[in-house]
Every structure is written in C-alpha cells, then in structure tokens.
Amino acid sequence: MKPWIRPDPDAIYRRSPVPRRAPARSWVRLLDALWRHRGARAVRAGLHGTAALLFPVDCVCCRRPDTVVCGPCAGSLRASCLHPRRVENRAAALPLDGRLEPLPVVAAGAYEHELAAVVLAFKNHQMPALGRYLVPPLARAVLASLDTLVDPGRPVVLVPVPTRLRARSRRGYFPVGLLLSRLRRARVLPAGVQVGNLVRYRVARQFTSAQKGKGRRARGAVHGTMHAPATPHLARLVAAGTQVLFVDDVLTTGATLAEAHRALAGSGLRVCGAAVLAATPAPDETHHVRATR
C-alpha cells in the first residue's frame, strides 16, 4: 500500500505547472520503485550525512543542526503568513492622498520570530536559497493587494522598490527582484499583471549608506534619492492607463515607499498601494499611530 503524502500548500507558488502529457506509466512505476528501494534510501541517507559533515548548517530560526530551516520553524513561518493584513497605520512617513489617507500597504506578516530570521538571512547573509520560503508569503500579499487595492479590468505593473548599487554589489543579487522573478515564473499572477523596474536610485546616491541600522529620523532623510527615467516602456504603460503596485521586503517607517511614490508622481501612472513581506510591529500606545478607516 502506497503511503499517503500530505500535499504542500505552498507548492503552487514555487514552480511552474507542468504541461499535462500522457506519462509512460511503466517508467514512472520503475523510477518510483527505485526511489523507494531500501538500498536507494540508504544511499540518500549516506549522502545527506556526508553533506552535513562537510557543509554543516543550522536552522536560521532555532539553530537546529543539519537544516537551513527546520520543519517546525517552516510550519510556524507558513502559519504566520496565511492571512495578509493592512499595515499602513504602522508607518508614519507614508504619503497621503487628497483625503489625508495614507498609501495602503498589505503585509504578509509581522517582522518578528521566524519571518524576521528568514528575511534577515535571505538579505544579509547571502542565502538566496531561502527565497523558496519567502515566495509563498509574498505571493499571498501581492494577490491580496490585487484583489483589494486596484481597479479590476485595468493593467497593473508590480514595481520593486530599488536597492542601492552598494548593497546589491555586497549581496550579489537584488532580494525583492529575485523574489518577484520566482513569483513570475510560478505563473500565479493574474493576466494583465507585469513586473517593471521603473524606479531607480540617482547615480550620486548609489553608494550612500542604506537604511539598515539608522534611527527613525535618519530613515526619513531619503527625499530626492530616487527618480523614474523617461523610457519608451514607461510611456507605453502611461498610454495604457496602467496602475502601479509597489513591492518591498520590510515596512518600517514608510520613508522608502514615500520616496518611490514621489519619484513616480509626475509620470502619469496611478499608484494604488504596496505589498510587503513583513511590517515592523506597531508602536506602543504612548506613540502616535495614524488611524485608518
């Protein structure tokens, strides 16, 4: 009797669906039998032990050995990001519209516990393989934003908030861009939704210090650091009436999102909101918190 295997609820966000074909059932059965053979299991266990000896790793959340993210931590991470929520009331620097309402932001989860540990390791410890754990939460936040923040029937472009060239050179990759490319390859985005790098840092501000490690006052000093170059692609988006949805990793004060919004303000595109992986916890009651409807 073939054992029952629990399906992975996040598998749809990680890989492209395989086209349906008539499989060669005999070869499928043969490969399945070889994979489950006792000798094959012993070989896999030996290779796993050798890899753990030569390349020791620990869980980035709980430091459990021999795994990058252990099973309990992966389950806790998935459970904390099942229900994206609106978090614009946590950021005081977000731009306001004509009705004095802040830019709406949807976050996959709170920046704490397992989610914070995985995001930090993914961004600052050169561990791009952890993106497989962050793509499903980001996909849920993006899909929730598309359902609630944009007008149906009109094209949408997902604009990643840029990173400085200094940070990209140190990491070797663009974290938000890498997650969006994996999300696009998974083919879970609705029709009419595309990804475009429309906002960039100015050349003179590429090698300035990043937001990490700054206080709330220093984080707000980003005005004038970004711009949206006038390109033929941008002109086509404006002519089509495309809506903009920013995508970022962590929402703290909202100053970076406000600067990206300012850079696109004169382009003719309508910014509908933003989707982020995580938002910092709300301040305590002694601080002013912007109320939302």
Coordinates of C-alpha atoms in Angstrom, one line a residue:
M1 CA 0.0 0.0 0.0
K2 CA 1.4 3.4 -1.0
P3 CA 1.8 5.7 1.9
W4 CA -0.2 8.9 1.9
I5 CA 1.9 12.1 1.5
R6 CA 0.5 15.4 2.7
P7 CA 0.4 17.9 -0.2
D8 CA 2.4 21.1 0.2
P9 CA 0.0 24.1 0.2
D10 CA 2.8 26.4 -1.0
A11 CA 3.9 24.3 -4.0
I12 CA 1.8 26.3 -6.4
Y13 CA 3.9 29.4 -5.6
R14 CA 7.3 27.8 -6.2
R15 CA 7.3 26.2 -9.6
S16 CA 5.6 26.4 -12.9
P17 CA 2.9 23.9 -13.6
V18 CA 4.0 21.0 -15.8
P19 CA 2.0 20.6 -19.0
R20 CA -0.2 17.5 -18.9
R21 CA 1.1 14.7 -21.1
A22 CA 0.4 11.0 -21.3
P23 CA 3.1 9.6 -19.0
A24 CA 4.9 6.4 -19.6
R25 CA 3.4 4.6 -16.7
S26 CA 5.9 1.7 -16.8
W27 CA 8.8 4.1 -16.4
V28 CA 7.0 6.0 -13.7
R29 CA 6.4 2.9 -11.7
L30 CA 10.0 1.8 -12.2
L31 CA 11.5 5.0 -11.1
D32 CA 9.2 5.1 -8.1
A33 CA 10.2 1.6 -7.1
L34 CA 13.9 2.5 -7.4
W35 CA 13.4 5.7 -5.4
R36 CA 11.7 3.8 -2.6
H37 CA 14.1 0.8 -2.6
R38 CA 15.9 0.1 0.7
G39 CA 19.3 0.5 -1.0
A40 CA 18.4 3.8 -2.5
R41 CA 17.2 5.1 0.9
A42 CA 20.5 4.0 2.4
V43 CA 22.4 5.9 -0.3
R44 CA 20.4 9.0 0.2
A45 CA 20.9 8.9 4.0
G46 CA 24.7 8.4 3.5
L47 CA 24.9 11.4 1.1
H48 CA 22.9 13.5 3.5
G49 CA 25.2 12.7 6.4
T50 CA 28.3 13.3 4.3
A51 CA 26.9 16.7 3.2
A52 CA 26.1 17.6 6.8
L53 CA 29.6 16.7 7.8
L54 CA 31.4 18.6 5.0
F55 CA 29.0 21.6 4.9
P56 CA 27.4 22.0 8.4
V57 CA 24.4 24.2 8.5
D58 CA 22.0 25.3 11.3
C59 CA 18.4 26.5 11.2
V60 CA 18.4 30.2 10.8
C61 CA 15.5 30.4 13.3
C62 CA 16.2 28.0 16.1
R63 CA 19.8 26.8 15.3
R64 CA 18.7 23.2 14.9
P65 CA 21.6 21.4 13.1
D66 CA 21.6 19.8 9.6
T67 CA 18.9 22.0 8.1
V68 CA 18.6 25.6 6.9
V69 CA 15.0 25.9 8.0
C70 CA 13.7 23.1 10.2
G71 CA 10.2 21.6 9.8
P72 CA 8.7 23.2 12.9
C73 CA 10.1 26.7 12.0
A74 CA 8.9 26.3 8.4
G75 CA 5.4 25.4 9.7
S76 CA 5.4 28.4 12.0
L77 CA 6.5 30.7 9.2
R78 CA 3.7 29.4 7.0
A79 CA 1.1 29.8 9.7
S80 CA 2.1 33.4 10.5
C81 CA 1.7 34.4 6.8
L82 CA -1.5 32.8 5.9
H83 CA -3.6 35.9 6.3
P84 CA -2.1 39.1 4.8
R85 CA -3.3 42.3 6.5
R86 CA -3.3 46.1 6.1
V87 CA -0.5 47.8 7.9
E88 CA -0.4 51.4 6.7
N89 CA -1.3 52.6 10.3
R90 CA 2.1 51.4 11.5
A91 CA 4.2 53.7 9.3
A92 CA 4.1 57.5 9.9
A93 CA 6.1 58.5 6.8
L94 CA 3.8 57.1 4.1
P95 CA 2.5 59.6 1.6
L96 CA -1.0 61.0 2.0
D97 CA -3.7 61.4 -0.7
G98 CA -6.1 64.3 -1.1
R99 CA -8.3 62.9 1.7
L100 CA -5.3 62.7 4.1
E101 CA -5.4 58.9 3.9
P102 CA -2.0 57.1 3.8
L103 CA -0.9 54.9 0.9
P104 CA -2.5 51.5 1.6
V105 CA 0.0 48.7 2.3
V106 CA -0.6 45.0 2.6
A107 CA 1.9 42.8 4.6
A108 CA 2.2 39.1 4.6
G109 CA 3.1 39.0 8.3
A110 CA 4.8 40.8 11.2
Y111 CA 8.5 41.3 11.2
E112 CA 9.3 39.0 14.1
H113 CA 10.1 35.5 15.0
E114 CA 10.6 33.1 12.1
L115 CA 9.7 35.5 9.4
A116 CA 12.3 38.1 10.6
A117 CA 15.0 35.5 10.9
V118 CA 14.4 34.2 7.4
V119 CA 14.2 37.6 5.8
L120 CA 17.5 38.7 7.6
A121 CA 19.3 35.6 6.5
F122 CA 18.0 36.0 2.9
K123 CA 19.0 39.6 2.6
N124 CA 22.2 40.0 4.7
H125 CA 23.8 36.5 5.0
Q126 CA 24.0 35.7 1.2
M127 CA 21.4 32.9 1.4
P128 CA 19.3 33.3 -1.8
A129 CA 18.1 29.7 -1.5
L130 CA 15.8 30.9 1.4
G131 CA 13.7 32.6 -1.3
R132 CA 11.7 29.4 -1.6
Y133 CA 10.3 30.1 1.9
L134 CA 9.5 33.7 1.2
V135 CA 7.9 33.5 -2.3
P136 CA 4.6 32.0 -0.9
P137 CA 4.1 34.8 1.7
L138 CA 4.9 37.4 -0.9
A139 CA 2.5 35.8 -3.4
R140 CA -0.3 36.0 -0.8
A141 CA 0.4 39.6 -0.1
V142 CA 0.6 40.5 -3.8
L143 CA -2.6 38.7 -4.6
A144 CA -4.5 40.2 -1.7
S145 CA -3.3 43.7 -2.8
L146 CA -4.5 43.0 -6.4
D147 CA -7.9 41.9 -5.0
T148 CA -8.5 44.9 -2.8
L149 CA -6.3 47.9 -3.9
V150 CA -6.5 48.1 -7.7
D151 CA -9.3 48.6 -10.1
P152 CA -10.3 45.4 -11.9
G153 CA -10.1 45.3 -15.6
R154 CA -7.1 47.6 -15.9
P155 CA -3.4 46.5 -16.3
V156 CA -1.2 46.5 -13.3
V157 CA 2.6 46.7 -13.0
L158 CA 4.5 45.5 -9.9
V159 CA 7.3 47.9 -9.2
P160 CA 10.0 46.6 -6.8
V161 CA 11.4 49.3 -4.5
P162 CA 15.0 49.6 -5.7
T163 CA 18.1 49.0 -3.7
R164 CA 21.4 50.8 -3.8
L165 CA 24.2 49.6 -6.0
R166 CA 26.4 49.3 -3.0
A167 CA 24.0 46.9 -1.3
R168 CA 23.5 44.9 -4.5
S169 CA 27.3 44.6 -5.0
R170 CA 27.7 43.3 -1.5
R171 CA 24.9 40.8 -1.7
G172 CA 25.4 39.7 -5.3
Y173 CA 21.7 39.9 -6.0
F174 CA 18.6 42.1 -5.7
P175 CA 16.4 40.4 -3.0
V176 CA 13.0 41.8 -4.0
G177 CA 13.7 41.4 -7.7
L178 CA 14.8 37.8 -7.1
L179 CA 11.5 37.0 -5.3
L180 CA 9.4 38.7 -8.0
S181 CA 11.2 36.8 -10.8
R182 CA 10.4 33.5 -9.0
L183 CA 6.9 34.6 -8.4
R184 CA 6.5 35.4 -12.1
R185 CA 8.0 32.0 -13.1
A186 CA 5.4 30.3 -10.9
R187 CA 2.7 31.7 -13.1
V188 CA 0.4 32.7 -10.3
L189 CA -0.1 36.3 -11.3
P190 CA -3.4 37.2 -13.0
A191 CA -3.5 38.2 -16.6
G192 CA -2.5 41.8 -17.2
V193 CA -0.1 41.9 -14.3
Q194 CA 3.6 42.5 -15.2
V195 CA 6.8 43.4 -13.4
G196 CA 8.8 46.5 -14.2
N197 CA 11.8 48.3 -12.7
L198 CA 10.5 51.8 -13.2
V199 CA 12.2 53.5 -10.2
R200 CA 16.0 53.8 -9.6
Y201 CA 18.4 55.5 -7.3
R202 CA 20.1 58.5 -8.6
V203 CA 23.8 58.0 -9.6
A204 CA 25.0 60.4 -6.9
R205 CA 23.1 58.4 -4.2
Q206 CA 24.1 54.9 -5.2
F207 CA 26.9 54.5 -2.7
T208 CA 25.4 56.3 0.3
S209 CA 24.6 54.3 3.5
A210 CA 21.5 52.2 3.4
Q211 CA 18.5 52.3 5.8
K212 CA 19.7 49.4 8.0
G213 CA 20.9 50.5 11.4
K214 CA 19.5 54.0 11.1
G215 CA 17.1 55.6 13.5
R216 CA 13.6 56.8 12.6
R217 CA 14.8 60.4 12.0
A218 CA 17.7 59.3 9.7
R219 CA 15.5 56.9 7.8
G220 CA 13.3 59.8 6.7
A221 CA 16.2 61.6 5.0
V222 CA 15.8 59.9 1.7
H223 CA 14.0 62.7 -0.2
G224 CA 15.3 63.2 -3.7
T225 CA 17.3 59.9 -3.8
M226 CA 15.1 58.2 -6.5
H227 CA 13.9 59.0 -9.9
A228 CA 11.8 57.4 -12.7
P229 CA 13.7 57.6 -16.0
A230 CA 11.5 58.5 -19.0
T231 CA 11.7 55.4 -21.2
P232 CA 9.5 54.1 -24.1
H233 CA 8.3 51.3 -21.8
L234 CA 7.1 53.9 -19.2
A235 CA 5.3 55.8 -22.0
R236 CA 3.5 52.7 -23.1
L237 CA 2.4 52.0 -19.6
V238 CA 1.1 55.5 -19.2
A239 CA -0.8 55.3 -22.5
A240 CA -2.4 52.0 -21.4
G241 CA -3.6 53.5 -18.1
T242 CA -1.5 51.1 -16.1
Q243 CA -1.8 51.0 -12.3
V244 CA 1.2 50.7 -10.0
L245 CA 1.7 48.5 -7.0
F246 CA 5.0 48.8 -5.2
V247 CA 6.6 45.7 -3.8
D248 CA 9.1 45.8 -0.9
D249 CA 10.6 43.5 1.7
V250 CA 10.1 45.2 5.1
L251 CA 7.9 48.2 6.0
T252 CA 9.4 50.3 8.9
T253 CA 8.6 54.0 8.7
G254 CA 7.4 54.1 5.1
A255 CA 10.0 56.6 4.1
T256 CA 11.4 54.5 1.2
L257 CA 7.9 53.8 -0.1
A258 CA 7.2 57.6 0.1
E259 CA 10.3 58.4 -1.9
A260 CA 9.4 55.8 -4.6
H261 CA 5.9 57.2 -4.7
R262 CA 7.3 60.7 -5.2
A263 CA 9.6 59.6 -8.0
L264 CA 6.6 58.3 -9.9
A265 CA 4.3 61.1 -9.0
G266 CA 4.9 63.1 -12.2
S267 CA 5.0 60.1 -14.6
G268 CA 1.2 59.9 -15.1
L269 CA 0.9 56.5 -13.5
R270 CA -1.6 55.9 -10.7
V271 CA 0.0 54.4 -7.6
C272 CA -2.7 52.2 -5.9
G273 CA -0.6 50.8 -2.9
A274 CA 2.1 48.5 -1.9
A275 CA 2.7 44.9 -0.9
V276 CA 5.5 43.9 1.5
L277 CA 6.8 40.7 3.0
A278 CA 6.8 42.0 6.6
A279 CA 5.9 45.0 8.7
T280 CA 7.5 46.0 11.9
P281 CA 5.2 45.6 15.0
A282 CA 3.0 48.6 15.9
P283 CA 4.4 51.1 18.4
D284 CA 3.0 51.1 21.9
E285 CA 0.2 53.3 23.0
T286 CA 2.4 56.2 24.1
H287 CA 3.3 56.9 20.4
H288 CA 1.0 58.5 17.9
V289 CA -0.4 55.9 15.5
R290 CA -2.1 57.1 12.3
A291 CA -5.7 56.0 12.2
T292 CA -7.3 54.5 9.1
R293 CA -10.8 53.9 8.1

